[in-house]
Amino acid sequence: MERDPDDRDYPTGGRFGQPGRPLRRSPFLVGFTGGLGLLVAYATFLAVRGAASMLILIFIALFLAIGLNPAVDRLRRWGLAHGFAVTVVALTVLLVLAGGIFALVPPVVTQTGQFLEQVPTYVEELRRNATVNHLVERYDLMERAQAAANPETIGQAVGGVFGGAQFIFGAIFNVLTVLVLTIYFMSAFDRLKTLGYALVPASRRHRVTLITDEILAKVGAYMVGALAIAVLAGLCTFVFAIIVGLAYPFALAVVVAVCDLVPQIGATLGAVIVSLVGFATDLPAGIACLVFFVIYQQLENYLIYPKVMERSVKVNDVAAIVAALVGVALFGVIGALVAIPAMAAIQLILREVVLPRQQRR
């Protein structure tokens, strides 16, 4: 008697019993499975869109953990236990953040207090100014101010204040979330890598492990290069601020260094802040700030940044610039953050996987 091809011997399922025969591929089953797959894909899309903000925080924390992991490995090679090495790296990061806050908060508090003390003087000077009084009378500014001081306007102003407070607390929550997740990812980094490698077929696991470890090393090298560029920008700003005579040169250097960690737009933001401080000091100082940052940003964008990335991540000048521009255009700041490591990973995969395969054909 001819044996049914589906009636074959199946291994016992151990403690969970013996697997049954595969379901027959009827048109109804195929259509139902396809429709169910579409529903699952759509539900996954809705879930990802709803959790996009938290997923971005998780991605940033994972990226930071990958970048900080070489420091943990270095401490472990020096004889420290894994948990203690993670603690040392985490405390170092927290101390750096605390130092930046300590450098920024006192100047802000001092300047705000001085401004509030001078507000009555400014008001009195405006009242004595004949030109200001003439403009007030000509355009009925007092009547307009009184008309604008209605409950609706006050409510909008209060709402704006609460919105600003919500933004500040939200930013603090996001920073704390990223810090906590980064510490967790660093502590569980080896276990996560082992789990990821276990999902790869055994015949390809060794090669995938080697290539992935090389990509992770390039991410760490990128972090080191970005920190070096940011520190250099901060040092140059510190020296320039002392030469020009700007107030709080160390705080301004910290602002520029932190902003410089954000690719593409960070350096411009730091330059704007320092230039505003320069113009608040006097006009020549503000002009000197503009000239300094225009020259320095050209050097950083087209000389320092490509050379550092070429040496640390092994990405050539043109590829580094193109990757940064494309990353910003596609994903904004996050795209700019991962553009260089992504380009290094693409180059490695092309060199080790795609090109050899094409050569064998």
Coordinates of C-alpha atoms in Angstrom, one line a residue:
M1 CA 0.0 0.0 0.0
E2 CA 1.3 3.4 -1.0
R3 CA 2.3 5.5 2.0
D4 CA 0.9 9.0 2.5
P5 CA 3.8 11.5 2.0
D6 CA 2.5 13.4 5.0
D7 CA 2.3 10.3 7.1
R8 CA 6.0 10.2 8.1
D9 CA 7.8 9.4 11.3
Y10 CA 8.2 12.4 13.6
P11 CA 10.4 12.6 16.6
T12 CA 8.7 12.5 20.0
G13 CA 8.1 15.8 21.5
G14 CA 9.6 14.9 24.9
R15 CA 7.6 16.0 27.8
F16 CA 5.2 17.9 25.6
G17 CA 4.1 14.9 23.5
Q18 CA 4.5 14.0 19.8
P19 CA 4.1 16.7 17.1
G20 CA 1.2 16.2 14.7
R21 CA 1.3 16.1 11.0
P22 CA 1.6 19.4 9.1
L23 CA -1.6 21.1 8.1
R24 CA -2.6 20.7 4.5
R25 CA -2.1 23.9 2.4
S26 CA -5.7 24.5 1.4
P27 CA -6.6 27.8 -0.3
F28 CA -8.6 28.8 2.7
L29 CA -5.7 28.2 5.1
V30 CA -3.3 30.1 2.8
G31 CA -5.7 33.1 2.6
F32 CA -6.4 33.0 6.3
T33 CA -2.7 32.9 7.1
G34 CA -2.0 35.8 4.7
G35 CA -4.8 37.9 6.2
L36 CA -3.6 37.2 9.7
G37 CA -0.1 38.2 8.7
L38 CA -1.4 41.5 7.4
L39 CA -3.2 42.2 10.6
V40 CA -0.2 41.3 12.7
A41 CA 2.0 43.6 10.5
Y42 CA -0.5 46.5 10.8
A43 CA -0.8 45.9 14.6
T44 CA 3.0 45.9 14.8
F45 CA 3.2 49.2 12.9
L46 CA 0.7 50.8 15.2
A47 CA 2.6 49.5 18.3
V48 CA 5.9 50.8 16.9
R49 CA 4.4 54.2 16.0
G50 CA 2.8 54.5 19.5
A51 CA 6.0 53.6 21.3
A52 CA 8.3 55.6 18.9
S53 CA 9.5 58.0 21.5
M54 CA 10.4 55.3 24.0
L55 CA 12.0 53.2 21.3
I56 CA 14.2 56.1 20.4
L57 CA 15.4 56.4 24.0
I58 CA 16.1 52.6 24.0
F59 CA 18.0 53.0 20.8
I60 CA 20.1 55.9 22.2
A61 CA 20.8 54.0 25.4
L62 CA 21.9 50.9 23.4
F63 CA 24.1 53.0 21.2
L64 CA 25.7 54.6 24.2
A65 CA 26.2 51.2 25.9
I66 CA 27.9 49.8 22.8
G67 CA 30.2 52.9 22.7
L68 CA 31.0 52.6 26.4
N69 CA 31.5 48.8 26.4
P70 CA 35.2 49.0 25.2
A71 CA 35.9 51.0 28.4
V72 CA 34.3 48.3 30.5
D73 CA 36.3 45.6 28.6
R74 CA 39.5 47.6 29.2
L75 CA 38.8 47.7 33.0
R76 CA 38.1 44.0 33.0
R77 CA 41.4 43.3 31.3
W78 CA 43.0 45.3 34.1
G79 CA 41.6 42.8 36.6
L80 CA 38.3 44.4 37.7
A81 CA 35.2 42.4 38.0
H82 CA 32.4 43.0 35.4
G83 CA 30.0 44.6 37.9
F84 CA 32.7 46.9 39.3
A85 CA 33.9 47.9 35.9
V86 CA 30.4 48.9 34.9
T87 CA 30.0 50.9 38.1
V88 CA 33.3 52.7 37.4
V89 CA 32.3 53.7 33.9
A90 CA 28.8 54.7 35.0
L91 CA 30.1 56.8 37.8
T92 CA 32.6 58.5 35.4
V93 CA 29.7 59.4 33.1
L94 CA 27.7 60.8 36.0
L95 CA 30.6 62.8 37.2
V96 CA 31.1 64.3 33.8
L97 CA 27.4 65.3 33.6
A98 CA 27.6 66.7 37.1
G99 CA 30.6 68.7 36.2
G100 CA 28.9 70.1 33.2
I101 CA 25.8 71.1 35.2
F102 CA 28.0 72.6 37.9
A103 CA 29.8 74.7 35.3
L104 CA 26.5 75.9 33.7
V105 CA 24.1 76.4 36.6
P106 CA 26.0 79.1 38.6
P107 CA 26.4 81.5 35.7
V108 CA 22.8 81.2 34.7
V109 CA 21.6 81.8 38.3
T110 CA 24.0 84.7 38.8
Q111 CA 23.1 86.4 35.5
T112 CA 19.3 85.9 36.2
G113 CA 19.7 87.4 39.6
Q114 CA 21.6 90.4 38.3
F115 CA 19.0 90.9 35.6
L116 CA 16.1 90.8 38.1
E117 CA 17.9 93.3 40.3
Q118 CA 18.3 95.7 37.4
V119 CA 14.7 95.4 36.2
P120 CA 13.5 98.5 38.3
T121 CA 16.4 100.5 37.0
Y122 CA 15.6 99.6 33.4
V123 CA 11.9 100.5 33.9
E124 CA 12.8 103.9 35.4
E125 CA 15.2 104.7 32.6
L126 CA 12.5 103.8 30.0
R127 CA 10.0 106.1 31.8
R128 CA 12.4 109.0 31.6
N129 CA 13.2 108.4 28.0
A130 CA 11.4 111.0 25.8
T131 CA 11.6 108.9 22.7
V132 CA 10.0 105.9 24.5
N133 CA 7.2 108.1 26.0
H134 CA 6.5 109.6 22.5
L135 CA 6.2 106.1 21.0
V136 CA 3.9 105.0 23.9
E137 CA 1.6 107.9 23.3
R138 CA 1.7 107.7 19.5
Y139 CA 0.8 104.0 19.3
D140 CA -1.4 103.8 22.4
L141 CA 0.8 101.1 23.9
M142 CA -0.6 101.5 27.4
E143 CA -4.2 101.0 26.2
R144 CA -3.2 98.0 24.2
A145 CA -1.4 96.5 27.1
Q146 CA -4.4 96.9 29.4
A147 CA -6.7 95.4 26.7
A148 CA -4.3 92.5 26.3
A149 CA -4.4 91.8 30.1
N150 CA -7.6 89.8 30.0
P151 CA -8.4 86.4 31.5
E152 CA -8.0 84.6 28.1
T153 CA -4.5 86.0 27.6
I154 CA -3.5 85.3 31.2
G155 CA -4.8 81.8 30.8
Q156 CA -2.7 81.3 27.7
A157 CA 0.4 82.6 29.4
V158 CA -0.2 80.3 32.4
G159 CA -0.7 77.4 29.9
G160 CA 2.6 78.4 28.3
V161 CA 4.4 78.4 31.6
F162 CA 3.0 74.9 32.5
G163 CA 3.9 73.7 29.0
G164 CA 7.5 74.9 29.5
A165 CA 7.6 73.2 32.9
Q166 CA 6.3 70.0 31.3
F167 CA 8.9 70.2 28.6
I168 CA 11.7 70.6 31.3
F169 CA 10.5 67.7 33.4
G170 CA 10.0 65.6 30.3
A171 CA 13.6 66.3 29.2
I172 CA 14.9 65.4 32.7
F173 CA 12.8 62.1 32.6
N174 CA 14.3 61.3 29.2
V175 CA 17.8 61.9 30.3
L176 CA 17.4 59.7 33.4
T177 CA 15.7 57.0 31.4
V178 CA 18.6 56.9 28.9
L179 CA 21.1 56.8 31.8
V180 CA 19.4 54.0 33.6
L181 CA 18.9 51.9 30.4
T182 CA 22.5 52.5 29.4
I183 CA 23.7 51.1 32.7
Y184 CA 21.4 48.1 32.4
F185 CA 22.6 47.5 28.8
M186 CA 26.3 47.7 29.8
S187 CA 25.8 45.2 32.7
A188 CA 23.9 42.8 30.4
F189 CA 25.9 43.4 27.3
D190 CA 27.7 40.0 27.1
R191 CA 24.4 38.2 27.7
L192 CA 22.7 40.2 25.0
K193 CA 25.5 39.4 22.5
T194 CA 25.4 35.7 23.4
L195 CA 21.6 35.6 22.9
G196 CA 21.9 37.4 19.6
Y197 CA 24.6 35.1 18.3
A198 CA 22.6 32.0 19.4
L199 CA 19.8 33.0 17.0
V200 CA 22.3 32.6 14.0
P201 CA 22.6 29.2 12.4
A202 CA 25.6 27.3 13.8
S203 CA 27.2 27.0 10.4
R204 CA 27.5 30.7 10.1
R205 CA 27.7 31.7 13.8
H206 CA 31.5 32.1 14.0
R207 CA 31.8 34.4 10.9
V208 CA 28.8 36.5 12.0
T209 CA 30.3 36.8 15.5
L210 CA 33.6 38.1 14.1
I211 CA 32.0 40.6 11.8
T212 CA 29.5 41.8 14.4
D213 CA 32.3 42.2 17.0
E214 CA 34.2 44.3 14.5
I215 CA 31.2 46.5 13.9
L216 CA 30.7 47.0 17.6
A217 CA 34.3 47.9 18.0
K218 CA 33.9 50.6 15.3
V219 CA 30.9 52.0 17.2
G220 CA 33.2 52.3 20.2
A221 CA 35.9 53.9 18.1
Y222 CA 33.3 56.4 16.8
M223 CA 32.3 57.4 20.3
V224 CA 36.0 58.0 21.2
G225 CA 36.5 60.1 18.1
A226 CA 33.4 62.2 18.7
L227 CA 34.5 62.8 22.3
A228 CA 37.9 63.8 21.1
I229 CA 36.4 66.3 18.6
A230 CA 34.1 67.7 21.2
V231 CA 36.9 68.1 23.8
L232 CA 39.1 69.9 21.1
A233 CA 36.2 72.3 20.3
G234 CA 35.7 73.0 24.0
L235 CA 39.4 73.7 24.6
C236 CA 39.6 76.0 21.6
T237 CA 36.5 77.9 22.8
F238 CA 38.0 78.2 26.3
V239 CA 41.2 79.7 25.1
F240 CA 39.4 82.0 22.7
A241 CA 37.0 83.2 25.5
I242 CA 39.9 84.0 27.8
I243 CA 41.7 85.9 25.0
V244 CA 38.6 87.9 24.1
G245 CA 37.6 88.4 27.8
L246 CA 34.2 86.7 27.8
A247 CA 32.6 86.0 31.2
Y248 CA 32.5 82.4 32.4
P249 CA 34.9 80.9 29.8
F250 CA 34.8 77.4 31.3
A251 CA 30.9 77.3 31.2
L252 CA 31.0 78.4 27.5
A253 CA 33.6 75.7 26.7
V254 CA 31.3 73.1 28.3
V255 CA 28.4 74.3 26.3
V256 CA 30.3 74.1 23.0
A257 CA 31.7 70.7 23.9
V258 CA 28.3 69.3 24.7
C259 CA 26.6 70.8 21.7
D260 CA 29.5 69.6 19.5
L261 CA 28.5 66.0 20.4
V262 CA 25.3 66.5 18.3
P263 CA 26.4 66.1 14.7
Q264 CA 25.7 68.8 12.1
I265 CA 23.6 71.2 14.1
G266 CA 25.4 71.0 17.5
A267 CA 28.4 73.0 16.5
T268 CA 26.2 75.8 15.1
L269 CA 24.0 75.9 18.2
G270 CA 27.1 76.2 20.4
A271 CA 28.5 79.0 18.2
V272 CA 25.2 80.9 18.4
I273 CA 25.1 80.7 22.2
V274 CA 28.7 81.9 22.6
S275 CA 28.2 84.7 20.0
L276 CA 25.2 86.0 21.8
V277 CA 27.3 86.1 25.0
G278 CA 29.9 88.0 23.0
F279 CA 27.4 90.6 21.7
A280 CA 26.1 91.0 25.2
T281 CA 29.6 91.8 26.3
D282 CA 30.3 94.3 23.5
L283 CA 30.1 94.6 19.8
P284 CA 33.8 93.8 18.9
A285 CA 33.6 90.7 21.1
G286 CA 30.5 89.5 19.3
I287 CA 32.0 90.0 15.9
A288 CA 35.2 88.2 17.0
C289 CA 33.0 85.3 18.1
L290 CA 31.3 85.1 14.8
V291 CA 34.6 85.2 12.9
F292 CA 36.2 82.6 15.2
F293 CA 33.3 80.1 14.9
V294 CA 33.0 80.5 11.1
I295 CA 36.6 79.6 10.7
Y296 CA 36.7 76.9 13.3
Q297 CA 33.6 75.1 11.9
Q298 CA 35.0 75.0 8.4
L299 CA 38.2 73.4 9.8
E300 CA 36.2 71.0 11.9
N301 CA 33.7 70.0 9.2
Y302 CA 36.2 69.5 6.4
L303 CA 39.5 68.7 8.1
I304 CA 39.3 67.6 11.7
Y305 CA 36.1 65.5 11.6
P306 CA 36.8 63.5 8.5
K307 CA 40.5 62.9 9.5
V308 CA 39.5 61.7 13.0
M309 CA 36.8 59.4 11.7
E310 CA 39.1 58.1 9.0
R311 CA 41.7 57.2 11.6
S312 CA 39.3 55.8 14.3
V313 CA 36.4 54.2 12.3
K314 CA 38.3 53.7 9.0
V315 CA 35.8 55.6 6.9
N316 CA 37.3 57.8 4.2
D317 CA 36.6 61.6 4.0
V318 CA 34.0 61.6 1.3
A319 CA 32.1 58.7 2.9
A320 CA 32.0 60.4 6.3
I321 CA 30.6 63.6 4.9
V322 CA 28.0 61.9 2.7
A323 CA 26.9 59.5 5.5
A324 CA 26.4 62.4 7.9
L325 CA 24.4 64.4 5.3
V326 CA 22.2 61.4 4.3
G327 CA 21.7 60.5 8.0
V328 CA 20.5 64.0 8.8
A329 CA 18.2 64.0 5.8
L330 CA 16.6 60.7 6.7
F331 CA 16.4 60.5 10.5
G332 CA 17.5 63.9 11.8
V333 CA 19.8 64.0 14.8
I334 CA 19.5 60.2 15.4
G335 CA 20.5 59.6 11.8
A336 CA 23.5 61.9 12.1
L337 CA 24.5 60.1 15.3
V338 CA 24.6 56.6 13.8
A339 CA 25.6 57.6 10.2
I340 CA 29.4 57.1 10.6
P341 CA 29.2 53.7 12.4
A342 CA 26.5 52.6 9.9
M343 CA 28.8 53.5 7.0
A344 CA 31.7 51.6 8.6
A345 CA 29.4 48.6 9.0
I346 CA 28.3 48.8 5.4
Q347 CA 31.9 49.0 4.2
L348 CA 32.9 46.0 6.3
I349 CA 30.0 43.9 5.0
L350 CA 30.7 44.8 1.4
R351 CA 34.3 44.0 1.8
E352 CA 33.9 40.7 3.7
V353 CA 30.6 39.3 2.4
V354 CA 29.3 40.9 -0.8
L355 CA 32.5 41.4 -2.8
P356 CA 33.9 37.9 -2.2
R357 CA 30.6 36.4 -3.2
Q358 CA 30.6 38.4 -6.4
Q359 CA 34.2 37.3 -7.1
R360 CA 33.3 33.6 -6.8
R361 CA 30.6 33.9 -9.4

